[in-house]
Short mmCIF file of C-alpha atoms in Angstrom, two decimals:
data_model
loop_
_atom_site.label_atom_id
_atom_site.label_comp_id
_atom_site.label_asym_id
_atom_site.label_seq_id
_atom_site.Cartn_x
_atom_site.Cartn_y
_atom_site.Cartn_z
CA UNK A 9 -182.76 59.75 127.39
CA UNK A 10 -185.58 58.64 125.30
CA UNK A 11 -188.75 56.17 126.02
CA UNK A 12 -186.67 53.55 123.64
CA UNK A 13 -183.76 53.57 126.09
CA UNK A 14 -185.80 53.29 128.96
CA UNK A 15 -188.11 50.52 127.10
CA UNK A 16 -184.24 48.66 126.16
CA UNK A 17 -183.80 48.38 130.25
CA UNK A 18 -187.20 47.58 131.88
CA UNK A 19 -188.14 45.34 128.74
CA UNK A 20 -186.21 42.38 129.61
CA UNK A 21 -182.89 43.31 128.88
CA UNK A 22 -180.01 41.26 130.23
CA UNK A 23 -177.14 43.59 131.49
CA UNK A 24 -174.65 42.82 134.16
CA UNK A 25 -174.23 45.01 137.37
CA UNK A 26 -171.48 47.36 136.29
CA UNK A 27 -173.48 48.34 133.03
CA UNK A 28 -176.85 48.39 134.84
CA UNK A 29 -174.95 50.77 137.42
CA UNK A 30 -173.80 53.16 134.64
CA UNK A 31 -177.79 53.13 132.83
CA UNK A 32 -178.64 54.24 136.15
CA UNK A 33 -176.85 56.92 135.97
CA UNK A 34 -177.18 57.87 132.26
CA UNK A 35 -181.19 57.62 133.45
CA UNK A 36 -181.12 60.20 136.03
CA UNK A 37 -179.10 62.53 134.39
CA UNK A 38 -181.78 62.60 131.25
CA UNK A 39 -184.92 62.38 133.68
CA UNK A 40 -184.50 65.91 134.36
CA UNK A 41 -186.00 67.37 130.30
CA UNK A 42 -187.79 64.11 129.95
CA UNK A 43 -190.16 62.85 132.56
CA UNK A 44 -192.89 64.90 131.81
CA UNK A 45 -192.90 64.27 128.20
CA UNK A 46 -191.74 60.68 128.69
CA UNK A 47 -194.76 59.91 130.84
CA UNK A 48 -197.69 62.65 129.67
CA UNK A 49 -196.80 62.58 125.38
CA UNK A 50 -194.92 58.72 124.42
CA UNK A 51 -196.30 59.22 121.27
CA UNK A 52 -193.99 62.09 120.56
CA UNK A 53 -191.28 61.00 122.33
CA UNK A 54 -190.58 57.98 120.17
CA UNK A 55 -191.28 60.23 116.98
CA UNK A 56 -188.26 62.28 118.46
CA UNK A 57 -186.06 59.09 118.85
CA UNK A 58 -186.84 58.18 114.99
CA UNK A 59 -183.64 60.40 113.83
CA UNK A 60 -181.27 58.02 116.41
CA UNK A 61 -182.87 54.70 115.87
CA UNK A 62 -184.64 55.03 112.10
CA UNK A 63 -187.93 54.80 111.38
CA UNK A 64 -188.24 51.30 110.05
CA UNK A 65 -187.27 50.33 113.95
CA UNK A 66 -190.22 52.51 115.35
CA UNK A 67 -194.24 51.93 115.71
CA UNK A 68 -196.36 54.45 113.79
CA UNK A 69 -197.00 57.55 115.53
CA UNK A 70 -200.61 56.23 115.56
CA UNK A 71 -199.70 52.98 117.57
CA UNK A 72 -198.21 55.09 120.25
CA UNK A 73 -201.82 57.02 120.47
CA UNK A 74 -202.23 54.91 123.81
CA UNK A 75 -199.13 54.48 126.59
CA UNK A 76 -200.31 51.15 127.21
CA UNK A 77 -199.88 49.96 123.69
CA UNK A 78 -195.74 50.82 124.14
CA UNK A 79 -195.08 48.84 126.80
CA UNK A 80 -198.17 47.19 128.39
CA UNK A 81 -196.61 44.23 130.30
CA UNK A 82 -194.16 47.16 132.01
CA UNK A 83 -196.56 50.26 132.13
CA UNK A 84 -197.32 50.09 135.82
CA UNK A 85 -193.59 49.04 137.14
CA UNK A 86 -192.05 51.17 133.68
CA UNK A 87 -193.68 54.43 135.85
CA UNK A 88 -192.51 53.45 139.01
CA UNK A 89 -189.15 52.60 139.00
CA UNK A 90 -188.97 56.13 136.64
CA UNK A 91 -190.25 58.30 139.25
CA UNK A 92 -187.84 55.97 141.87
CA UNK A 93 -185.23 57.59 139.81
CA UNK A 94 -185.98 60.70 139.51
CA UNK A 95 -186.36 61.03 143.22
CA UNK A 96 -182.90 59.46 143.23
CA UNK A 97 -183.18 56.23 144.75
CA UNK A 98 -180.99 53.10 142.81
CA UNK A 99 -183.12 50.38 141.10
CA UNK A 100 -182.38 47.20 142.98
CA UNK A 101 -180.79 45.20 140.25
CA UNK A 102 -179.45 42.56 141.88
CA UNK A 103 -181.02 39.75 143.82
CA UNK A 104 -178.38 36.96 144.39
CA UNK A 105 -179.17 33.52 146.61
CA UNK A 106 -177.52 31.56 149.52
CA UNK A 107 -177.85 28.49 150.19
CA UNK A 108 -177.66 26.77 153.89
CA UNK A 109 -177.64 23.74 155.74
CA UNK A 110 -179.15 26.20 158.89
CA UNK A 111 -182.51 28.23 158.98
CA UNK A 112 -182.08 31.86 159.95
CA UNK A 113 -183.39 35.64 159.92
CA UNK A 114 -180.36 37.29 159.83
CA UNK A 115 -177.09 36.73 158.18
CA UNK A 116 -173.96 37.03 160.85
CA UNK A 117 -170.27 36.52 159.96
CA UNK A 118 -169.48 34.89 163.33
CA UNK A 119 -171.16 31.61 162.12
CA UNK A 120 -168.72 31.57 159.12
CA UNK A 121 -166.81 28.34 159.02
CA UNK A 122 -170.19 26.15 159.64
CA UNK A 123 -171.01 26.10 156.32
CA UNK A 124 -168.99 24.46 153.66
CA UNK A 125 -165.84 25.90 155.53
CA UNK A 126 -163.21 26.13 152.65
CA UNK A 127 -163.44 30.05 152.16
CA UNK A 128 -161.79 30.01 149.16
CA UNK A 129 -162.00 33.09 147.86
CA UNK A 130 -161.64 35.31 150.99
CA UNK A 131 -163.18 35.25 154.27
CA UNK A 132 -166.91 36.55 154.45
CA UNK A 133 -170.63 35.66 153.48
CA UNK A 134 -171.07 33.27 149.92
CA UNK A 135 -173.71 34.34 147.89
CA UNK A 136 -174.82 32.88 143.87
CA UNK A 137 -176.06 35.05 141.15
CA UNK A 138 -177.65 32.10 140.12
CA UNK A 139 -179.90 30.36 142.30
CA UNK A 140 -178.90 26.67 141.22
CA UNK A 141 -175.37 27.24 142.28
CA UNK A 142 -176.63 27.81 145.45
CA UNK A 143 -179.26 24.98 145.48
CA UNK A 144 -176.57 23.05 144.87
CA UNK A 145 -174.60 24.77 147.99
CA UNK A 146 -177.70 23.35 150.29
CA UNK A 147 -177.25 20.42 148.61
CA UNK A 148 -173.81 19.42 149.43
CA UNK A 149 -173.80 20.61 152.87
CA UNK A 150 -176.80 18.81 154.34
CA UNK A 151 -176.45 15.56 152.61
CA UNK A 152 -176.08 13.80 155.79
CA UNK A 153 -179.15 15.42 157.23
CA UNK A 154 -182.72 14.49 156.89
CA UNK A 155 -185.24 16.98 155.32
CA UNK A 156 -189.28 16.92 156.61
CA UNK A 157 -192.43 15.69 155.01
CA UNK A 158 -195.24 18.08 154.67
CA UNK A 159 -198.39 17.13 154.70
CA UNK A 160 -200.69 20.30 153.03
CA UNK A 161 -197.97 22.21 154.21
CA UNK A 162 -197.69 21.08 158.12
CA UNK A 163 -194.89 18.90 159.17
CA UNK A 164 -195.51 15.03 159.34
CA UNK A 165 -196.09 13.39 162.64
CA UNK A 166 -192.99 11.20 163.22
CA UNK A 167 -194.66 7.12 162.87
CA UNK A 168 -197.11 5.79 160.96
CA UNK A 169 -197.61 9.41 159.14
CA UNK A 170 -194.15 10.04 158.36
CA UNK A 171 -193.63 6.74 156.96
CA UNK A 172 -196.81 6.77 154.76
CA UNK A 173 -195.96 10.48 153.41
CA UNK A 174 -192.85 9.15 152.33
CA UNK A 175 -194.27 6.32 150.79
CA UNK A 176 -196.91 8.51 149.27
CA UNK A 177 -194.54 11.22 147.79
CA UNK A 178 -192.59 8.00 146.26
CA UNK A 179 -195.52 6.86 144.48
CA UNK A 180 -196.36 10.12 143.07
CA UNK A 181 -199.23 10.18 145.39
CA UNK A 182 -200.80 6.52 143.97
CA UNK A 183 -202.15 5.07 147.50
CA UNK A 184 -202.60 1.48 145.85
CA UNK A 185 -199.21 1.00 144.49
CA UNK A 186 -197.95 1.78 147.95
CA UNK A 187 -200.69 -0.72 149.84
CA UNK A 188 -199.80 -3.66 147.27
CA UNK A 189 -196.12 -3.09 147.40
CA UNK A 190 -196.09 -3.20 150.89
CA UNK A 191 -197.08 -7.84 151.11
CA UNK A 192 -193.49 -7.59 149.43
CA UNK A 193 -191.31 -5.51 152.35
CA UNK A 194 -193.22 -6.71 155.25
CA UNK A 195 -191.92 -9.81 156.87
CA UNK A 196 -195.71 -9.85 158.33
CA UNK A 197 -198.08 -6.90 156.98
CA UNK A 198 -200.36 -8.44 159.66
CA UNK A 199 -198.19 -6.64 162.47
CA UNK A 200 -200.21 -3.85 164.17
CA UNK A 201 -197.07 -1.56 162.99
CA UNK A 202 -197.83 -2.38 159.18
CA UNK A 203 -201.38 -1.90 159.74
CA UNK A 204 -201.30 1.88 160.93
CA UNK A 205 -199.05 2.25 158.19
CA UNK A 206 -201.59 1.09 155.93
CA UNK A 207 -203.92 3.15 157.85
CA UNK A 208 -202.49 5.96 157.49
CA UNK A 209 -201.55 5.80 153.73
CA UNK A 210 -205.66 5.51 153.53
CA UNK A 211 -205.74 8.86 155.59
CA UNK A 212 -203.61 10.76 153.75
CA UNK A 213 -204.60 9.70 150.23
CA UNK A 214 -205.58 12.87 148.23
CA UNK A 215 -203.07 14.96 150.39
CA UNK A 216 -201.21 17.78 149.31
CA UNK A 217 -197.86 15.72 150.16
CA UNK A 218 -194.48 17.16 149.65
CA UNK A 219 -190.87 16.78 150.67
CA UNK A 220 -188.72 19.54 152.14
CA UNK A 221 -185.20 19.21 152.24
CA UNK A 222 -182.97 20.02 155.02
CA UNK A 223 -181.68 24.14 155.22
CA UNK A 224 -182.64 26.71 152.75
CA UNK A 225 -181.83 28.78 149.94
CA UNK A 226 -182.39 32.19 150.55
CA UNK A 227 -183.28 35.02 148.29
CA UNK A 228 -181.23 38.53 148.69
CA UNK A 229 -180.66 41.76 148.12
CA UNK A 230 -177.06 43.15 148.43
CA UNK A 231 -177.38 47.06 147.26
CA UNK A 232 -175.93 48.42 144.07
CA UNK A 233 -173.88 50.61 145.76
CA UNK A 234 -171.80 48.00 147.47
CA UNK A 235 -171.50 45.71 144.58
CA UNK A 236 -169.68 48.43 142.69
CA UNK A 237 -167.37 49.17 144.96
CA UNK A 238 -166.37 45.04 145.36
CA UNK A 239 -163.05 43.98 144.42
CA UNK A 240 -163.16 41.69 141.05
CA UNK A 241 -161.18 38.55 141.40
CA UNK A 242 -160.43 37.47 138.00
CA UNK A 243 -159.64 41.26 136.86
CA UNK A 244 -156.41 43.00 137.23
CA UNK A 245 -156.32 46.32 139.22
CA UNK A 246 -156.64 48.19 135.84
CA UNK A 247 -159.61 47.31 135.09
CA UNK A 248 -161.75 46.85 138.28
CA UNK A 249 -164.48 49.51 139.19
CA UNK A 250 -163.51 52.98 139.89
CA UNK A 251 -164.69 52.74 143.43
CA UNK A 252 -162.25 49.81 143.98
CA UNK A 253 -159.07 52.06 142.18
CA UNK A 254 -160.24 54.98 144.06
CA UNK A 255 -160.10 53.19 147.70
CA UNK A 256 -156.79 51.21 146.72
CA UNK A 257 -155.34 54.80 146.20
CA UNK A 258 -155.85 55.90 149.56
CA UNK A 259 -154.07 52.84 151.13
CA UNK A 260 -150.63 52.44 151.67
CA UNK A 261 -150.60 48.43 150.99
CA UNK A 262 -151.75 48.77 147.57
CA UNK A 263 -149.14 48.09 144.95
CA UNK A 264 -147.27 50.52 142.65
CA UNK A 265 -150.22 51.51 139.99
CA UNK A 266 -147.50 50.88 137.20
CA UNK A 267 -147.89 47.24 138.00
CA UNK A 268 -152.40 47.48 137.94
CA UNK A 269 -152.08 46.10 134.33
CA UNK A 270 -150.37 42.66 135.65
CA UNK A 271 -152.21 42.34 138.85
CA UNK A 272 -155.47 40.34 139.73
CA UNK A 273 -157.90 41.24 142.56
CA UNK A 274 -156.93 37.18 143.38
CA UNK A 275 -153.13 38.36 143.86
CA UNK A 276 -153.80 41.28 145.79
CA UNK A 277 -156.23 39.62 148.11
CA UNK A 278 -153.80 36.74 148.42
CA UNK A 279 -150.73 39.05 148.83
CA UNK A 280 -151.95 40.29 151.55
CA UNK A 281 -152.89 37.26 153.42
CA UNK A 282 -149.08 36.29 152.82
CA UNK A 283 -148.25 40.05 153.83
CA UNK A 284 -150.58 39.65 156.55
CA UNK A 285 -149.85 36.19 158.16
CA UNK A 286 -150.09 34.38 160.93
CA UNK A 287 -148.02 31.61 158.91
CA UNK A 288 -147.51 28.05 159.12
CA UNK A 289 -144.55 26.12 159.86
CA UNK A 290 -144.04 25.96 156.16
CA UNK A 291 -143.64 29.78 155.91
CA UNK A 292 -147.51 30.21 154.25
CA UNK A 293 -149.89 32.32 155.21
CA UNK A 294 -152.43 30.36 157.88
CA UNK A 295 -155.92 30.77 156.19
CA UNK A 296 -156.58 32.44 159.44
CA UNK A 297 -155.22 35.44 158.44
CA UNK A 298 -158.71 35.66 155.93
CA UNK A 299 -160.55 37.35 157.81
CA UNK A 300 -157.96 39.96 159.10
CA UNK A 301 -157.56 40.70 154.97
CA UNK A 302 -161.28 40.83 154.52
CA UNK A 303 -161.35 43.63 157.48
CA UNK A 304 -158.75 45.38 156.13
CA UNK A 305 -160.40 45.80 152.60
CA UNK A 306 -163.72 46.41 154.36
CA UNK A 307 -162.21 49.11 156.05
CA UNK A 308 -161.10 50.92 153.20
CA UNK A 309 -164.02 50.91 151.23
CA UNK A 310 -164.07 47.75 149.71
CA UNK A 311 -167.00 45.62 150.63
CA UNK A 312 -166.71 42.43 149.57
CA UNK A 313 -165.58 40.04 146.32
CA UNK A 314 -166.98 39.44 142.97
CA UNK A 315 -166.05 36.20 141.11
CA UNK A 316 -166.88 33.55 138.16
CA UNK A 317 -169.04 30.59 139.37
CA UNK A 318 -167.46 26.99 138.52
CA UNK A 319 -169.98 26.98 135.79
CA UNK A 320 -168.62 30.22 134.10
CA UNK A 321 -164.61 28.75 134.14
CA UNK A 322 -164.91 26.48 131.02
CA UNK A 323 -160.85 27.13 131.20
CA UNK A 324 -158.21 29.05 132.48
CA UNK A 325 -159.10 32.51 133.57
CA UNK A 326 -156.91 35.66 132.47
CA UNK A 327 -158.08 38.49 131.62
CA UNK A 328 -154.52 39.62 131.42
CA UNK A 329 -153.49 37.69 128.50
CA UNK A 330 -156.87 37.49 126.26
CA UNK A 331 -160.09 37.66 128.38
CA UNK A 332 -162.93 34.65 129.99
CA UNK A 333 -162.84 32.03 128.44
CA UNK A 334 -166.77 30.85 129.25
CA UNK A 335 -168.95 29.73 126.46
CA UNK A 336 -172.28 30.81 127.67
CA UNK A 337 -173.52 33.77 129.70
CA UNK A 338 -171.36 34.05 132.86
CA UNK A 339 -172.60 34.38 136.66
CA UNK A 340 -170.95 35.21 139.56
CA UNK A 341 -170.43 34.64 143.40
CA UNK A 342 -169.89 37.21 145.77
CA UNK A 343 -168.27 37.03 149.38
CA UNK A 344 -169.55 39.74 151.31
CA UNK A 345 -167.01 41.09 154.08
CA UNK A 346 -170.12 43.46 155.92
CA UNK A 347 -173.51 41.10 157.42
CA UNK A 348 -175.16 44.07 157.63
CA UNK A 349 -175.30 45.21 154.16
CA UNK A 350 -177.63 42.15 152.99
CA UNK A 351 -181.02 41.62 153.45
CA UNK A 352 -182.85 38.61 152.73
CA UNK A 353 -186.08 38.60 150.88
CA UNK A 354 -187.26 35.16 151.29
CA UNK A 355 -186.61 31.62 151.76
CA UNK A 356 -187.33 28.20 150.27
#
């Protein structure tokens, strides 16, 4: 493990989890030779890589004279997150969002069900690799709710204040368009209601005025270690994570392994709620019998669900018969089956 790999990660690299997961590893298995020379001679280090990588794709020895001149935007956080591997801690590589009509601390799977409800794709905790899908989340769920206006960051009085906020944050903040629109949806501007209204967009003229929608995304962390060992919907058994194969071999519910190549994580997890029941008149499995599935893989080892966002299906998903069919860099959802596992690290 060279400077030049380590550089190809912290630099900016894009890499899902699962290949993040195994540079982890690769890293802490060549820390052992290499910190000292990585962090105390970089100039040497990347004359050593020059055999792998050529010399035409190297600096001079002479540019690599100072550390900072490698990397300087990374030096600080490059030397960190090294010696956070060597001590054998996991980089936390993936933050994912959530997003909320409520405002919480603490995630808890006994409030599933007042979100959007539907549950889809298993019973447990929704979270977005990409923080629009779950803007979008909030979006849809509290569109019958009203959101707050903040005036420099406190909440608006409800009355005159609320009203003229609104008005303001309309008008991009222009207190005269909103006093000489206001002759046109008055019946009488000369009502004492109009008037504090017209007082009040005087007072708060110049205001740091902004709107804040109803619920929240939040920002979270679900641990690297749990993310490999989630259960890949789209995938067949063949090719999800080793963790997964490893846990479905110690069950006895998992199918034959001669049928892994034909097999999604979808028709497994679904199997089983048809395996599992309670069922309907109509002989289906009750989408009650979720959560009693999501138990059962949490309780041997598999934590939760990885799957393609709506944005990432531009068509029919199968890897079975030729692969994803997206035509732009793909994010996922997860559905977490363990509350306790996540932590949230902030909240808009």
């Amino acid at each position: 493990m060279t400077l030049m790999d380590i550089a190809e990660i912290l630099s900016g690299k894009r890499m899902s989890v699962d290949e993040m997961l195994a540079q982890v590893d690769s890293i802490r298995r060549g820390l052992g030779s290499n910190i000292s020379s990585l962090l105390a001679d970089p100039a040497g280090h990347f004359g050593r890589s020059a055999a792998r990588y050529g010399e035409e794709n190297l600096p001079t020895r002479s540019d690599m004279s100072d550390y900072r001149s490698v990397m300087p935007q990374v030096r600080s956080e490059a030397e960190q997150k090294i010696m956070n591997l060597a001590m054998g801690s996991v980089m936390p590589l993936q933050t994912v969002w959530h997003g909320s009509p409520h405002v919480f601390d603490k995630f808890d799977l006994s409030k599933i069900g007042t979100g959007e409800g539907a549950q889809a794709y298993g019973h447990g905790l929704y979270l977005a690799e990409s923080p629009q899908v779950a803007k979008e989340y909030r979006t849809n769920l509290t569109r019958s709710a009203q959101g707050k206006m903040l005036i420099d960051g406190t909440e608006a009085k409800p009355g005159p204040d609320s009203w003229a906020a609104a008005a303001l944050f309309s008008a991009k903040g222009d207190a005269k368009a909103v006093i000489d629109a206001i002759p046109r949806i008055a019946v009488d501007p000369t009502m004492e209601a109009w008037q504090q209204r017209i007082a009040a967009v005087g007072k708060l003229a110049g205001k740091d005025i902004k709107y804040q929608p109803p619920g929240a995304v939040y920002k979270v962390d679900i641990p690297d270690e749990h993310i490999a060992k989630m259960l890949d919907w789209d995938k067949p058994l063949s090719q999800q994570p080793q963790a997964v194969q490893d846990a479905l071999r110690k069950t006895n519910w998992a199918p034959d392994e001669a049928v892994w190549p034909h097999y999604t994580g979808q028709q497994l997890y679904e199997g089983e709620m048809q395996a599992g029941g309670p069922y309907k008149d109509s002989g289906w499995a009750s989408s009650d019998s979720r959560k009693a599935v999501s138990d059962k893989f949490r309780s041997a080892g598999i934590p939760g669900i990885k799957y393609l966002d709506a944005g990432s299906r531009a068509g029919p998903v199968n890897p079975i018969q030729g692969g994803y069919y997206a035509n732009k860099r793909q994010t996922r959802n997860f559905v977490v089956f363990d509350d306790k596992i996540l932590k949230i690290l902030g909240r808009e």
